[in-house]
Amino acid sequence: MSQKTPRNFFKPLAIGAPEPMRDLPVKLERMIHFVPPHLDKVRAKVPSMAPGVDVILANLEDAIPADAKDAARAGAIEMANMYDWQGKGTGFWSRVNPLNSPWFQEDVSQLVLNAGHQLDVIMLPKVEGPWDIHFADQYVAQLEAKAGLTRPILFHAILETAQGMALVEDIALASPRMQGISLGPADLAADRKMKTTRVGGGHPFYRVIEDPKEDGSDRASAQQDPWHYTIARMVDACRMAGINAFYGPFGDIADLDACEQQFRNAFLLGCAGTWSLHPNQIAIAKKVFSPDPDEVKFARKILAAMPDGTGVAMIDGKMQDDATWKQAKVISDLADLVAGKDPDLAKAYSGD
């Protein structure tokens, strides 16, 4: 047998560790805003920034210089105590260094022992297979027991290698700690040997072109999304496992239009949220990953016309049935979650 039996899957992995969650907490996670904890000026803004985002992440990995790793780790622990994350509902996450790095063990141990009471999720980069999750799972359980935590810390994996992509379903199912998976387009592009230096988004060389015209005139062409397959497969793996899929970073901070389009593509395909690397991406993520008020109103027409989710109805000239009722429920439920945090959208969704 290559996996745990169902009865053992939800048993704590260490004596004294908290019981694993059987269901994920229902939380709004439209944007995961990355903060470099080693920078004092940026870290000082965290308490004022926290109410306006869904998740703040203390980043210890990429973009943190090797000689600043210790300072970043100390800054992350300070961030945990700068705000009442659990009481006020903004998520507090941290991206640690990879399992094969010299910093992983210290990152995880210090975070769990000194910030575990506030930490919701540990983001694990460059996950190659379920064995990475299993190792981290056992280690964190031992630390949780030592720290006396009563709430388990969840895991979020980043899809950054071809092997991780090939095993994404196994990764999604590896542990009850799994909260979700994000696309890491830069590292994944390099590992696949894709010929691009862009971090997410489309590419002018990745196009389709119409057939030749008889008169020899110019042929129309359109830029395509090279991440469409990857995102869709990641979403399928996550939803199969009952966890959430996320788009990752969009690297061109100045190109807000392209950022919005990439976020919108991911949202439409089923992603729950995305990363924001700069404050100017927060508002974009908030707008894109909140359902459009007109879509919400139409979805609720469907739900009202078919209260028990069965049968058929004609609404605005469009046939609705059991399947479209389920689609409408997805949109309406998300609107309810958003309304709980955003009074302006709550008003728009209610039609007042």
XYZ file of N, CA, C and O in Angstrom, residues 209-346:
552
model
N -2.694 32.297 -36.165
C -2.826 33.153 -37.339
C -3.860 32.563 -38.274
O -3.980 31.334 -38.407
N -4.634 33.425 -38.908
C -5.669 32.929 -39.808
C -5.049 32.387 -41.099
O -3.884 32.649 -41.408
N -5.837 31.610 -41.830
C -5.352 31.017 -43.081
C -4.987 32.095 -44.103
O -5.502 33.221 -44.052
N -4.112 31.737 -45.062
C -3.761 32.701 -46.109
C -5.003 33.163 -46.876
O -5.946 32.392 -47.102
N -4.986 34.432 -47.276
C -6.093 34.996 -48.052
C -5.765 34.937 -49.532
O -4.598 35.028 -49.944
N -6.798 34.774 -50.364
C -6.583 34.664 -51.814
C -5.918 35.904 -52.392
O -5.142 35.821 -53.345
N -6.231 37.065 -51.814
C -5.660 38.300 -52.364
C -4.284 38.632 -51.782
O -3.695 39.657 -52.114
N -3.778 37.753 -50.905
C -2.454 37.965 -50.338
C -2.376 39.056 -49.285
O -1.265 39.449 -48.881
N -3.509 39.566 -48.844
C -3.510 40.640 -47.845
C -3.066 40.112 -46.482
O -2.965 38.903 -46.255
N -2.803 41.048 -45.590
C -2.307 40.690 -44.259
C -3.291 39.774 -43.537
O -4.514 39.932 -43.638
N -2.727 38.816 -42.841
C -3.538 37.846 -42.093
C -3.621 38.246 -40.624
O -2.609 38.610 -40.016
N -4.813 38.202 -40.085
C -5.000 38.548 -38.675
C -4.374 37.481 -37.784
O -4.382 36.293 -38.112
N -3.800 37.918 -36.691
C -3.266 36.974 -35.714
C -3.598 37.491 -34.318
O -3.884 38.675 -34.128
N -3.555 36.600 -33.341
C -3.900 36.973 -31.970
C -2.954 36.288 -30.997
O -2.650 35.099 -31.138
N -2.496 37.055 -30.035
C -1.625 36.509 -28.996
C -2.417 35.550 -28.112
O -3.590 35.790 -27.801
N -1.780 34.465 -27.701
C -2.437 33.438 -26.894
C -1.836 33.382 -25.497
O -0.806 33.997 -25.208
N -2.477 32.613 -24.609
C -2.025 32.458 -23.232
C -1.274 31.133 -23.100
O -1.883 30.063 -23.118
N 0.056 31.159 -22.937
C 0.806 29.898 -22.839
C 0.558 29.148 -21.524
O 0.994 28.009 -21.382
N -0.164 29.777 -20.578
C -0.395 29.154 -19.274
C -1.783 28.544 -19.152
O -2.149 28.045 -18.087
N -2.538 28.552 -20.229
C -3.927 28.086 -20.158
C -4.018 26.622 -19.699
O -4.743 26.299 -18.761
N -3.257 25.748 -20.335
C -3.298 24.325 -19.973
C -2.848 24.115 -18.534
O -3.471 23.372 -17.766
N -1.745 24.764 -18.165
C -1.179 24.566 -16.830
C -2.170 24.987 -15.750
O -2.378 24.270 -14.761
N -2.779 26.158 -15.923
C -3.750 26.637 -14.935
C -4.941 25.704 -14.863
O -5.403 25.330 -13.770
N -5.457 25.281 -16.012
C -6.632 24.412 -16.020
C -6.352 23.081 -15.342
O -7.171 22.573 -14.563
N -5.186 22.517 -15.601
C -4.867 21.239 -14.959
C -4.688 21.412 -13.452
O -5.099 20.570 -12.652
N -4.052 22.516 -13.053
C -3.886 22.791 -11.632
C -5.245 22.949 -10.949
O -5.466 22.428 -9.848
N -6.155 23.659 -11.597
C -7.501 23.834 -11.036
C -8.195 22.485 -10.874
O -8.805 22.206 -9.828
N -8.116 21.639 -11.880
C -8.748 20.313 -11.787
C -8.178 19.518 -10.616
O -8.916 18.885 -9.855
N -6.859 19.527 -10.474
C -6.221 18.777 -9.383
C -6.677 19.309 -8.025
O -6.977 18.539 -7.104
N -6.723 20.619 -7.910
C -7.115 21.218 -6.631
C -8.579 20.942 -6.303
O -8.906 20.547 -5.170
N -9.448 21.124 -7.250
C -10.872 20.931 -6.955
C -11.175 19.453 -6.712
O -12.052 19.114 -5.909
N -10.460 18.554 -7.385
C -10.597 17.125 -7.106
C -10.254 16.823 -5.653
O -10.888 15.980 -4.998
N -9.258 17.533 -5.116
C -8.804 17.306 -3.744
C -9.558 18.157 -2.722
O -9.291 18.051 -1.528
N -10.443 19.026 -3.185
C -11.192 19.882 -2.270
C -10.390 21.048 -1.734
O -10.680 21.566 -0.652
N -9.367 21.487 -2.487
C -8.560 22.634 -2.081
C -8.657 23.707 -3.166
O -9.356 23.523 -4.167
N -7.942 24.827 -2.984
C -8.104 25.972 -3.877
C -6.885 26.181 -4.774
O -5.747 25.978 -4.347
N -7.152 26.617 -5.989
C -6.095 26.939 -6.950
C -5.914 28.453 -7.013
O -6.894 29.211 -6.906
N -4.659 28.879 -7.211
C -4.344 30.305 -7.260
C -3.394 30.578 -8.416
O -2.481 29.802 -8.680
N -3.621 31.710 -9.093
C -2.594 32.192 -10.006
C -1.481 32.773 -9.135
O -1.723 33.245 -8.031
N -0.254 32.762 -9.631
C 0.873 33.259 -8.850
C 1.241 34.687 -9.207
O 0.389 35.568 -9.271
N 2.529 34.956 -9.473
C 2.979 36.328 -9.692
C 2.799 36.791 -11.135
O 2.939 36.013 -12.079
N 2.488 38.075 -11.290
C 2.569 38.724 -12.590
C 3.675 39.754 -12.470
O 3.581 40.714 -11.703
N 4.748 39.543 -13.227
C 5.981 40.256 -12.976
C 6.079 41.676 -13.503
O 6.867 42.468 -12.990
N 5.296 42.030 -14.531
C 5.400 43.373 -15.104
C 4.529 44.322 -14.287
O 3.343 44.515 -14.570
N 5.115 44.916 -13.263
C 4.376 45.755 -12.330
C 3.730 46.945 -13.023
O 2.651 47.412 -12.628
N 4.355 47.452 -14.098
C 3.851 48.655 -14.773
C 2.696 48.370 -15.721
O 1.910 49.275 -16.029
N 2.572 47.147 -16.209
C 1.536 46.826 -17.198
C 0.278 46.338 -16.487
O 0.012 45.133 -16.375
N -0.518 47.290 -16.030
C -1.700 46.945 -15.241
C -2.787 46.283 -16.089
O -3.533 45.439 -15.596
N -2.868 46.662 -17.365
C -3.879 46.047 -18.238
C -3.599 44.570 -18.447
O -4.503 43.725 -18.380
N -2.336 44.228 -18.723
C -1.977 42.823 -18.925
C -2.127 42.037 -17.627
O -2.545 40.872 -17.637
N -1.791 42.669 -16.514
C -1.961 42.029 -15.207
C -3.432 41.689 -14.979
O -3.774 40.563 -14.593
N -4.293 42.648 -15.243
C -5.729 42.409 -15.049
C -6.227 41.281 -15.946
O -7.025 40.441 -15.522
N -5.764 41.242 -17.198
C -6.225 40.190 -18.105
C -5.758 38.815 -17.649
O -6.529 37.846 -17.707
N -4.501 38.713 -17.180
C -4.022 37.422 -16.696
C -4.807 36.971 -15.468
O -5.185 35.804 -15.343
N -5.057 37.895 -14.551
C -5.862 37.578 -13.380
C -7.265 37.127 -13.796
O -7.814 36.172 -13.253
N -7.832 37.830 -14.785
C -9.202 37.503 -15.206
C -9.267 36.124 -15.847
O -10.222 35.363 -15.633
N -8.254 35.781 -16.646
C -8.216 34.440 -17.234
C -8.214 33.372 -16.142
O -8.926 32.371 -16.213
N -7.381 33.589 -15.121
C -7.272 32.621 -14.029
C -8.573 32.526 -13.233
O -9.011 31.438 -12.845
N -9.204 33.657 -12.985
C -10.477 33.691 -12.250
C -11.547 32.901 -13.005
O -12.274 32.084 -12.411
N -11.634 33.140 -14.315
C -12.651 32.460 -15.113
C -12.433 30.950 -15.131
O -13.388 30.165 -15.102
N -11.169 30.516 -15.106
C -10.852 29.087 -15.139
C -11.044 28.400 -13.790
O -10.977 27.172 -13.712
N -11.243 29.166 -12.719
C -11.538 28.547 -11.431
C -10.619 28.905 -10.286
O -10.782 28.382 -9.181
N -9.643 29.787 -10.520
C -8.745 30.170 -9.419
C -9.480 31.022 -8.397
O -10.315 31.869 -8.746
N -9.133 30.814 -7.129
C -9.772 31.550 -6.039
C -9.126 32.897 -5.803
O -9.734 33.792 -5.212
N -7.866 33.044 -6.215
C -7.148 34.290 -5.968
C -5.818 34.300 -6.682
O -5.534 33.441 -7.535
N -4.977 35.264 -6.318
C -3.702 35.451 -6.989
C -2.719 36.079 -6.015
O -3.063 36.362 -4.865
N -1.496 36.305 -6.467
C -0.512 37.022 -5.664
C -0.528 38.498 -6.068
O -0.767 38.832 -7.233
N -0.243 39.376 -5.124
C 0.036 40.776 -5.458
C 1.443 41.082 -4.972
O 1.760 40.899 -3.795
N 2.288 41.510 -5.910
C 3.698 41.776 -5.617
C 3.949 43.245 -5.327
O 5.014 43.608 -4.827
N 2.982 44.089 -5.670
C 3.104 45.534 -5.508
C 1.735 46.057 -5.097
O 0.703 45.494 -5.510
N 1.689 47.130 -4.318
C 0.371 47.648 -3.914
C -0.568 47.954 -5.069
O -1.793 47.858 -4.912
N -0.008 48.303 -6.263
C -0.911 48.628 -7.372
C -1.616 47.401 -7.946
O -2.521 47.544 -8.777
N -1.214 46.189 -7.524
C -1.913 44.983 -7.980
C -3.026 44.551 -7.024
O -3.834 43.681 -7.369
N -3.089 45.153 -5.848
C -4.105 44.762 -4.862
C -5.508 45.083 -5.375
O -6.409 44.244 -5.340
N -5.692 46.321 -5.845
C -7.020 46.730 -6.316
C -7.446 45.907 -7.526
O -8.640 45.593 -7.683
N -6.488 45.549 -8.387
C -6.818 44.736 -9.562
C -7.309 43.360 -9.121
O -8.341 42.873 -9.607
N -6.579 42.738 -8.199
C -6.982 41.410 -7.713
C -8.346 41.480 -7.027
O -9.191 40.597 -7.202
N -8.559 42.531 -6.260
C -9.832 42.677 -5.546
C -10.988 42.787 -6.540
O -12.043 42.173 -6.354
N -10.785 43.564 -7.605
C -11.833 43.733 -8.612
C -12.075 42.449 -9.398
O -13.219 42.006 -9.567
N -10.997 41.833 -9.856
C -11.130 40.672 -10.734
C -11.689 39.456 -10.001
O -12.552 38.736 -10.533
N -11.228 39.203 -8.785
C -11.625 37.995 -8.070
C -12.869 38.191 -7.203
O -13.197 37.347 -6.375
N -13.570 39.307 -7.432
C -14.907 39.512 -6.881
C -15.888 39.422 -8.054
O -15.671 40.054 -9.083
N -16.955 38.653 -7.939
C -17.857 38.509 -9.090
C -18.513 39.831 -9.463
O -18.800 40.669 -8.596
N -18.745 40.021 -10.752
C -19.379 41.223 -11.269
C -20.821 41.312 -10.747
O -21.547 40.310 -10.754
N -21.265 42.484 -10.287
C -22.628 42.600 -9.752
C -23.721 42.133 -10.710
O -24.707 41.530 -10.275
N -23.559 42.410 -12.005
C -24.578 41.949 -12.967
C -24.609 40.420 -13.048
O -25.677 39.815 -13.177
N -23.434 39.798 -12.983
C -23.379 38.331 -12.977
C -24.057 37.776 -11.724
O -24.762 36.766 -11.776
N -23.847 38.450 -10.605
C -24.451 38.001 -9.348
C -25.975 38.105 -9.423
O -26.697 37.186 -9.018
N -26.452 39.215 -9.947
C -27.908 39.404 -10.043
C -28.541 38.337 -10.932
O -29.610 37.800 -10.614
N -27.874 38.036 -12.062
C -28.431 37.012 -12.948
C -28.363 35.635 -12.294
O -29.301 34.839 -12.392
N -27.252 35.358 -11.607
C -27.127 34.068 -10.924
C -28.243 33.894 -9.900
O -28.816 32.799 -9.753
N -28.557 34.955 -9.199
C -29.593 34.850 -8.166
C -31.000 34.754 -8.763
O -31.908 34.225 -8.125
N -31.169 35.239 -9.990
C -32.430 34.984 -10.701
C -32.605 33.486 -10.938
O -33.709 32.945 -10.797
N -31.521 32.843 -11.330
C -31.575 31.393 -11.573
C -31.916 30.661 -10.281
O -32.781 29.769 -10.263
N -31.256 31.010 -9.190
C -31.498 30.337 -7.912
C -32.932 30.555 -7.439
O -33.565 29.637 -6.896
N -33.453 31.752 -7.668
C -34.826 32.043 -7.243
C -35.846 31.290 -8.083
O -36.892 30.860 -7.576
N -35.540 31.114 -9.379
C -36.485 30.427 -10.274
C -36.494 28.921 -10.049
O -37.469 28.250 -10.384
N -35.403 28.385 -9.474
C -35.282 26.938 -9.250
C -34.819 26.706 -7.814
O -33.671 26.329 -7.575
N -35.678 26.940 -6.839
C -35.242 26.926 -5.427
C -34.587 25.613 -4.978
O -33.692 25.627 -4.135
N -35.035 24.499 -5.531
C -34.463 23.217 -5.099
C -33.372 22.709 -6.039
O -32.857 21.599 -5.874
N -33.006 23.530 -7.025
C -31.915 23.161 -7.914
C -32.261 22.126 -8.959
O -31.358 21.548 -9.579
N -33.533 21.866 -9.176
C -33.936 20.893 -10.188
C -34.948 21.510 -11.142
O -35.551 22.549 -10.852
N -35.133 20.865 -12.289
C -36.120 21.318 -13.250
C -35.500 22.167 -14.339
O -34.305 22.067 -14.626
N -36.309 23.030 -14.924
C -35.863 23.888 -16.014
C -36.606 25.205 -15.926
O -37.751 25.250 -15.456
N -35.930 26.281 -16.350
C -36.554 27.605 -16.347
C -35.976 28.416 -17.496
O -34.821 28.222 -17.895
N -36.786 29.311 -18.036
C -36.324 30.244 -19.056
C -36.174 31.610 -18.401
O -37.133 32.161 -17.861
N -34.968 32.169 -18.434
C -34.694 33.464 -17.821
C -33.981 34.340 -18.839
O -32.918 33.969 -19.347
N -34.591 35.461 -19.165
C -34.033 36.394 -20.154
C -33.712 35.680 -21.462
O -32.682 35.933 -22.108
N -34.581 34.746 -21.851
C -34.413 34.034 -23.108
C -33.400 32.920 -23.087
O -33.092 32.341 -24.136
N -32.855 32.591 -21.915
C -31.837 31.547 -21.815
C -32.361 30.400 -20.963
O -32.926 30.627 -19.890
N -32.151 29.175 -21.446
C -32.621 28.016 -20.704
C -31.689 27.722 -19.537
O -30.465 27.718 -19.676
N -32.289 27.470 -18.389
C -31.531 27.134 -17.180
C -31.997 25.774 -16.668
O -33.184 25.472 -16.711
N -31.031 24.979 -16.179
C -31.381 23.670 -15.641
C -30.505 23.365 -14.433
O -29.858 24.267 -13.868
N -30.444 22.098 -14.044
C -29.693 21.712 -12.845
C -28.222 22.144 -12.917
O -27.644 22.575 -11.917
N -27.619 22.014 -14.106
C -26.195 22.339 -14.251
C -25.954 23.839 -14.109
O -25.008 24.265 -13.433
N -26.790 24.660 -14.744
C -26.589 26.106 -14.633
C -26.936 26.593 -13.226
O -26.384 27.603 -12.765
N -27.822 25.882 -12.522
C -28.104 26.210 -11.120
C -26.823 26.080 -10.293
O -26.529 26.924 -9.451
N -26.048 25.012 -10.546
C -24.778 24.830 -9.820
C -23.801 25.961 -10.139
O -23.081 26.452 -9.245
N -23.739 26.366 -11.410
C -22.864 27.475 -11.785
C -23.287 28.759 -11.073
O -22.452 29.516 -10.575
N -24.593 28.988 -11.030
C -25.116 30.181 -10.365
C -24.805 30.162 -8.870
O -24.512 31.198 -8.270
N -24.846 28.964 -8.273
C -24.570 28.841 -6.839
C -23.117 29.211 -6.538
O -22.833 29.841 -5.500
N -22.185 28.841 -7.418
C -20.777 29.200 -7.233
C -20.631 30.719 -7.161
O -19.959 31.266 -6.272
N -21.276 31.417 -8.095
C -21.165 32.876 -8.150
C -21.847 33.525 -6.952
O -21.305 34.439 -6.319
N -23.029 33.048 -6.597
C -23.766 33.628 -5.477
C -23.036 33.411 -4.152
O -22.969 34.318 -3.307
N -22.488 32.224 -3.958
C -21.759 31.942 -2.712
C -20.523 32.825 -2.583
O -20.207 33.317 -1.494
N -19.797 33.026 -3.697
C -18.628 33.893 -3.664
C -19.051 35.328 -3.353
O -18.384 36.026 -2.570
N -20.162 35.765 -3.937
C -20.656 37.116 -3.660
C -20.988 37.288 -2.179
O -20.716 38.337 -1.591
N -21.561 36.279 -1.566
C -21.856 36.349 -0.125
C -20.565 36.510 0.680
O -20.511 37.277 1.647
N -19.521 35.779 0.284
C -18.243 35.848 0.991
C -17.616 37.234 0.827
O -17.116 37.824 1.793
N -17.649 37.763 -0.400
C -17.091 39.089 -0.671
C -17.878 40.159 0.082
O -17.302 41.091 0.654
N -19.196 40.025 0.105
C -20.042 41.030 0.757
C -19.732 41.156 2.237
O -19.892 42.238 2.820
N -19.289 40.064 2.846
C -18.955 40.105 4.256
C -17.761 40.977 4.561
O -17.567 41.392 5.718
N -16.932 41.290 3.546
C -15.734 42.099 3.756
C -15.811 43.450 3.070
O -15.106 44.383 3.453
N -16.655 43.563 2.041
C -16.689 44.784 1.233
C -18.100 45.374 1.233
O -18.973 44.914 0.488
N -18.364 46.407 2.048
C -19.714 46.991 2.121
C -20.212 47.538 0.790
O -21.408 47.452 0.500
N -19.308 48.122 -0.017
C -19.737 48.693 -1.305
C -20.224 47.601 -2.243
O -21.273 47.752 -2.903
N -19.482 46.489 -2.312
C -19.928 45.388 -3.163
C -21.165 44.710 -2.584
O -22.022 44.261 -3.341
N -21.268 44.661 -1.271
C -22.465 44.094 -0.657
C -23.707 44.852 -1.112
O -24.746 44.259 -1.429
